[in-house]
PDB file of C-alpha atoms in Angstrom:
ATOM      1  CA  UNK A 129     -42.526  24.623 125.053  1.00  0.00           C
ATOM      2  CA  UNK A 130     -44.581  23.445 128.449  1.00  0.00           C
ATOM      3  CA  UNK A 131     -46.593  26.821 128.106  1.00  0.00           C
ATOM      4  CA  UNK A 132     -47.441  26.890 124.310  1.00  0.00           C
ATOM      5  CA  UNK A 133     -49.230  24.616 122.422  1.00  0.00           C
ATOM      6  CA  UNK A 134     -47.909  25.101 118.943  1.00  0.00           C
ATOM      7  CA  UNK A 135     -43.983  25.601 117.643  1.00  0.00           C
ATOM      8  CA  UNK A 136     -44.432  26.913 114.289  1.00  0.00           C
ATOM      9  CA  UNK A 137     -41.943  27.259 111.934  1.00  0.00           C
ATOM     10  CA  UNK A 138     -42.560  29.444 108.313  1.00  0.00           C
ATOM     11  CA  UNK A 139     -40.637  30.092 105.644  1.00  0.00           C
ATOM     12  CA  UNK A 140     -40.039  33.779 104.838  1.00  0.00           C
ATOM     13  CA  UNK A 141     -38.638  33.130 101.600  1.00  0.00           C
ATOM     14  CA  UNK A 142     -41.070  33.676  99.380  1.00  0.00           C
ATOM     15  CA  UNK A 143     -40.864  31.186  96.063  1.00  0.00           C
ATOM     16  CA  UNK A 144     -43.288  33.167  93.779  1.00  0.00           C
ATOM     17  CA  UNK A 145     -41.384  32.910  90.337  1.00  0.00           C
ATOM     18  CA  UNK A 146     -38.192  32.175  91.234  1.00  0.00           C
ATOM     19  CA  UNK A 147     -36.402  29.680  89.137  1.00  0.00           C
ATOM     20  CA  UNK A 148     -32.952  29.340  87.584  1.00  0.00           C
ATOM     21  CA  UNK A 149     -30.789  31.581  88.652  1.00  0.00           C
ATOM     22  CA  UNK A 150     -33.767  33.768  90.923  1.00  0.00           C
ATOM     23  CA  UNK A 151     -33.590  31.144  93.239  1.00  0.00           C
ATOM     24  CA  UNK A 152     -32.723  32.235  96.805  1.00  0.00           C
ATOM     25  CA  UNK A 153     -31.533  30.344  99.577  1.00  0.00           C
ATOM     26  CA  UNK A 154     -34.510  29.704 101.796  1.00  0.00           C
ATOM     27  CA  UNK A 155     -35.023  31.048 105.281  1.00  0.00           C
ATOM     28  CA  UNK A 156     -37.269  30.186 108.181  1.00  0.00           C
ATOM     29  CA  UNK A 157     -38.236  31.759 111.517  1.00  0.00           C
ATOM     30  CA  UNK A 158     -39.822  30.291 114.475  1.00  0.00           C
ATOM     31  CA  UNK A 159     -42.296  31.064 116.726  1.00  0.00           C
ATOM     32  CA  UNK A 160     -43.670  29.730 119.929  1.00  0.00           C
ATOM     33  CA  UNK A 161     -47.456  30.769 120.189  1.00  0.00           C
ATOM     34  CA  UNK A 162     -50.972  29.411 120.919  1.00  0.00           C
ATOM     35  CA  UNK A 163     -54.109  30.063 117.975  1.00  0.00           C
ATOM     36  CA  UNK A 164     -51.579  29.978 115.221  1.00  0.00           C
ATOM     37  CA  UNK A 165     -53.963  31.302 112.113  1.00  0.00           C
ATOM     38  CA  UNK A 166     -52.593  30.137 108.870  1.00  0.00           C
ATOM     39  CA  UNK A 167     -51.456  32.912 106.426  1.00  0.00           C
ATOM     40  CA  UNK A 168     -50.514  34.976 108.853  1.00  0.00           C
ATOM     41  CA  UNK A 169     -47.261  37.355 108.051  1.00  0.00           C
ATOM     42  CA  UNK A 170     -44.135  35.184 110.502  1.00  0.00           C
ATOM     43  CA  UNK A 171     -42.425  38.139 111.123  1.00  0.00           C
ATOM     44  CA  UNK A 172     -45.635  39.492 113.020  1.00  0.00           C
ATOM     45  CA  UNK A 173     -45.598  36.926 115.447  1.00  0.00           C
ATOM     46  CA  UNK A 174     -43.448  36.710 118.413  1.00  0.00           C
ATOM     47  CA  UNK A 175     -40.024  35.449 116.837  1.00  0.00           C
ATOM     48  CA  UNK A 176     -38.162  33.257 119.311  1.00  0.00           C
ATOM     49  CA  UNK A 177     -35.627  31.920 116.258  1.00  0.00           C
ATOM     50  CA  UNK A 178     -34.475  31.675 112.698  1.00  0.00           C
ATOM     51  CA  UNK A 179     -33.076  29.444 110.302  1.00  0.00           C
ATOM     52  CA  UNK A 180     -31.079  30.650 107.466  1.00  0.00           C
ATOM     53  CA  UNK A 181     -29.966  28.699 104.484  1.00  0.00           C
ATOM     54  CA  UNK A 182     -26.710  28.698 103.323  1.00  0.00           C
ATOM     55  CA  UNK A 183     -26.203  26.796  98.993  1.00  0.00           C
ATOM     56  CA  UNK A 184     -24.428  27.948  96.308  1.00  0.00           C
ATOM     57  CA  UNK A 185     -25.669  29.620  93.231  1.00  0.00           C
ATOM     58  CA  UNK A 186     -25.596  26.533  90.692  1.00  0.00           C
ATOM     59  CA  UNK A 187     -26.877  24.326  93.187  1.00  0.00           C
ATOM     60  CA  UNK A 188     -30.081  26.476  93.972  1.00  0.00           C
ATOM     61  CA  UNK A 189     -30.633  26.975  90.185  1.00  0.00           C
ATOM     62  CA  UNK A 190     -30.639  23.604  89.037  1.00  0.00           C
ATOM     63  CA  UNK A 191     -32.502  23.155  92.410  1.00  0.00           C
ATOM     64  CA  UNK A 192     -36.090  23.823  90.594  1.00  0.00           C
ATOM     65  CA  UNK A 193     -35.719  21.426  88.331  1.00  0.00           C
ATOM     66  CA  UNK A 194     -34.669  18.836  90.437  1.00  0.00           C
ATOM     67  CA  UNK A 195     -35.588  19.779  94.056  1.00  0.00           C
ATOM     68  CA  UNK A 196     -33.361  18.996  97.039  1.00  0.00           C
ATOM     69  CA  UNK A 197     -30.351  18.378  94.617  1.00  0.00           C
ATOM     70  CA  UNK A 198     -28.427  20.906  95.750  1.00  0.00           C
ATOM     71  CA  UNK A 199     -25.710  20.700  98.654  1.00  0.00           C
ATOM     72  CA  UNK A 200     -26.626  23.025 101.826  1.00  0.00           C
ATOM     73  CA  UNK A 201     -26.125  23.847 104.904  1.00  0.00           C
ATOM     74  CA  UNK A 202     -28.757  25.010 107.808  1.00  0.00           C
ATOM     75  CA  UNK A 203     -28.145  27.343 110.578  1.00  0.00           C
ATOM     76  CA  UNK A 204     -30.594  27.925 113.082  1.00  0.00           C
ATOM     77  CA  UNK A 205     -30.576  30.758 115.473  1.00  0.00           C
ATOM     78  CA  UNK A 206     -32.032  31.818 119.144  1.00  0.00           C
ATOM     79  CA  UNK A 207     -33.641  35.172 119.306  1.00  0.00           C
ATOM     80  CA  UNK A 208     -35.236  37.516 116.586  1.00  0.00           C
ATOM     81  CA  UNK A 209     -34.394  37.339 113.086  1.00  0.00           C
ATOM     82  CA  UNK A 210     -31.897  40.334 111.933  1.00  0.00           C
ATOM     83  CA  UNK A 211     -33.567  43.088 109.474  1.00  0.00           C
ATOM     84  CA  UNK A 212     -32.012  41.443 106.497  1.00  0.00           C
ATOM     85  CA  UNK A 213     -34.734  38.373 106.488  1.00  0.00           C
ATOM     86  CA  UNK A 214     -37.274  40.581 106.469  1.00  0.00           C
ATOM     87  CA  UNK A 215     -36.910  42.657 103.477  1.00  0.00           C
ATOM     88  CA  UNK A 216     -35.297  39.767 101.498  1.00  0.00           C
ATOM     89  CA  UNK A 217     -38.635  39.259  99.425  1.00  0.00           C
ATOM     90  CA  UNK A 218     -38.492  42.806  98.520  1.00  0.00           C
ATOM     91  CA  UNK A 219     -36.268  42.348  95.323  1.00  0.00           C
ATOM     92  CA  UNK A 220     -37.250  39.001  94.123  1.00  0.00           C
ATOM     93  CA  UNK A 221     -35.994  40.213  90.375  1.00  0.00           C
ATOM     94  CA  UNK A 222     -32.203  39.757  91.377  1.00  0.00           C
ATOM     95  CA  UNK A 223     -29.865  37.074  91.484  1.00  0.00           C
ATOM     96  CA  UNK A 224     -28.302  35.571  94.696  1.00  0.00           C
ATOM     97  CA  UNK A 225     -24.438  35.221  94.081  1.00  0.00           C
ATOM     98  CA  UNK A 226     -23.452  34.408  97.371  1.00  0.00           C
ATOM     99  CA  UNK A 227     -24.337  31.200  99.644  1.00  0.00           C
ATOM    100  CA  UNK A 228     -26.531  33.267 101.684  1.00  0.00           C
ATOM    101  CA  UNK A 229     -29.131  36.065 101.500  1.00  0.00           C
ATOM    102  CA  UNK A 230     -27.224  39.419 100.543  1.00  0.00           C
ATOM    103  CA  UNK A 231     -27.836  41.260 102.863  1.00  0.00           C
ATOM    104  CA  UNK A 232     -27.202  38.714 105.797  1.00  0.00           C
ATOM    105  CA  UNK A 233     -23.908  40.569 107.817  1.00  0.00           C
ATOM    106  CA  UNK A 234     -20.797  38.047 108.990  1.00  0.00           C
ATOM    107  CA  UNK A 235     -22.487  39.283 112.567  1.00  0.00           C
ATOM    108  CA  UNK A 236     -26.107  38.158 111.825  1.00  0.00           C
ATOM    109  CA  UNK A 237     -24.960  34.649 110.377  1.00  0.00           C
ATOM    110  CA  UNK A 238     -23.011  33.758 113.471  1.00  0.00           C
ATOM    111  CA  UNK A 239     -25.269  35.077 115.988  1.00  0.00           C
ATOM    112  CA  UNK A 240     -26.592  32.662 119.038  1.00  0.00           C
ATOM    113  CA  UNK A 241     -25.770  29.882 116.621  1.00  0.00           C
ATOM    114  CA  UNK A 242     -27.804  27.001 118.320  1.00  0.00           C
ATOM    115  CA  UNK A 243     -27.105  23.820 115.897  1.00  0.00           C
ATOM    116  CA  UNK A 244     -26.565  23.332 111.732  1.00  0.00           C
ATOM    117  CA  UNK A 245     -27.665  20.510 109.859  1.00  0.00           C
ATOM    118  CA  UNK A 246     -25.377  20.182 106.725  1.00  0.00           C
ATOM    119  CA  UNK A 247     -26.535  17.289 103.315  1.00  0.00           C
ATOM    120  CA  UNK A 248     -24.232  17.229 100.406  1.00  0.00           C
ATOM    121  CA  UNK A 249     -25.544  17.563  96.781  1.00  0.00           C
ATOM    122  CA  UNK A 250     -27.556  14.854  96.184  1.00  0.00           C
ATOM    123  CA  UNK A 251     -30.130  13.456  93.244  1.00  0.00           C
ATOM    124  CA  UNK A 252     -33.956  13.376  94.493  1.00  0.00           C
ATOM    125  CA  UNK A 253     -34.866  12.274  91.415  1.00  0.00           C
ATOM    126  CA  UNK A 254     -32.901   9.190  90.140  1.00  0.00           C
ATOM    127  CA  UNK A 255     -32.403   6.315  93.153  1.00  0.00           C
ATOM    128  CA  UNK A 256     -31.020   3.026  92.645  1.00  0.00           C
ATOM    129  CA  UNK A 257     -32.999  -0.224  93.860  1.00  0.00           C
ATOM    130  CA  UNK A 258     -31.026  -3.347  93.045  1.00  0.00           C
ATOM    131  CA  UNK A 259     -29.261  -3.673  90.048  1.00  0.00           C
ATOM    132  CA  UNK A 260     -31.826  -1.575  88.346  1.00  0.00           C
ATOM    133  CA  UNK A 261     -31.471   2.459  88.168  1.00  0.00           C
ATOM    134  CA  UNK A 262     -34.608   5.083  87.761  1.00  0.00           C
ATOM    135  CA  UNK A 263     -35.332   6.688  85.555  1.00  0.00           C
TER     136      UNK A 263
END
């Protein structure tokens, strides 16, 4: 990071109408680089790590209704993401039955692992302050 200026990181799961059960577990990559321009494809830019998303089916499709419900766990990665990220927005019409993208191998999911960050289901919409509960 002392020669670049910017660390981005962009998610290459694309959301477009995907709700209920076309939900997909969400995936980032990473990229250190200088004059960033926004809307620019991630997987053109130099890729120096990924994140993949691992949640299970119910969770992610009660997920749009109530955002960062679900339980999941994040893996992140050193080195180029594997071919699998990269076509995963090409059949956005199918469902996701497994924790994590399809066509993710046992290889590519515990490749230079470099840390996980794991959250149990939890409710983003209802919180409790006091003796009083919203909504």
């Amino acid at each position: 990071l002392d020669e670049k200026e910017e660390l981005v990181l962009a998610q290459s799961t694309s959301q477009c109408c995907r709700c209920c059960c076309l939900q997909k577990s969400i995936n980032w990559v990473l990229s250190e680089q200088d004059n960033f321009e926004p809307g620019t494809n991630p997987f053109d830019s130099p890729n120096n790590g990924w994140i993949h998303e691992e949640s299970s089916l119910l969770g992610r499709w009660c997920s749009w209704i109530m955002p960062g419900c679900r339980a999941a766990k994040y893996v992140q990665h050193a080195g180029a993401p594997p071919e699998a990220l990269k076509g995963e927005n090409d059949d956005w019409c199918t469902v996701q039955r497994n924790v994590y993208t399809e066509r993710l191998t046992e290889a590519d999911r515990g490749a230079s692992i470099v840390g996980t960050h794991e959250k149990k289901c939890t409710c983003g919409y209802c919180f409790k302050f006091g003796d009083i509960t919203f909504p």
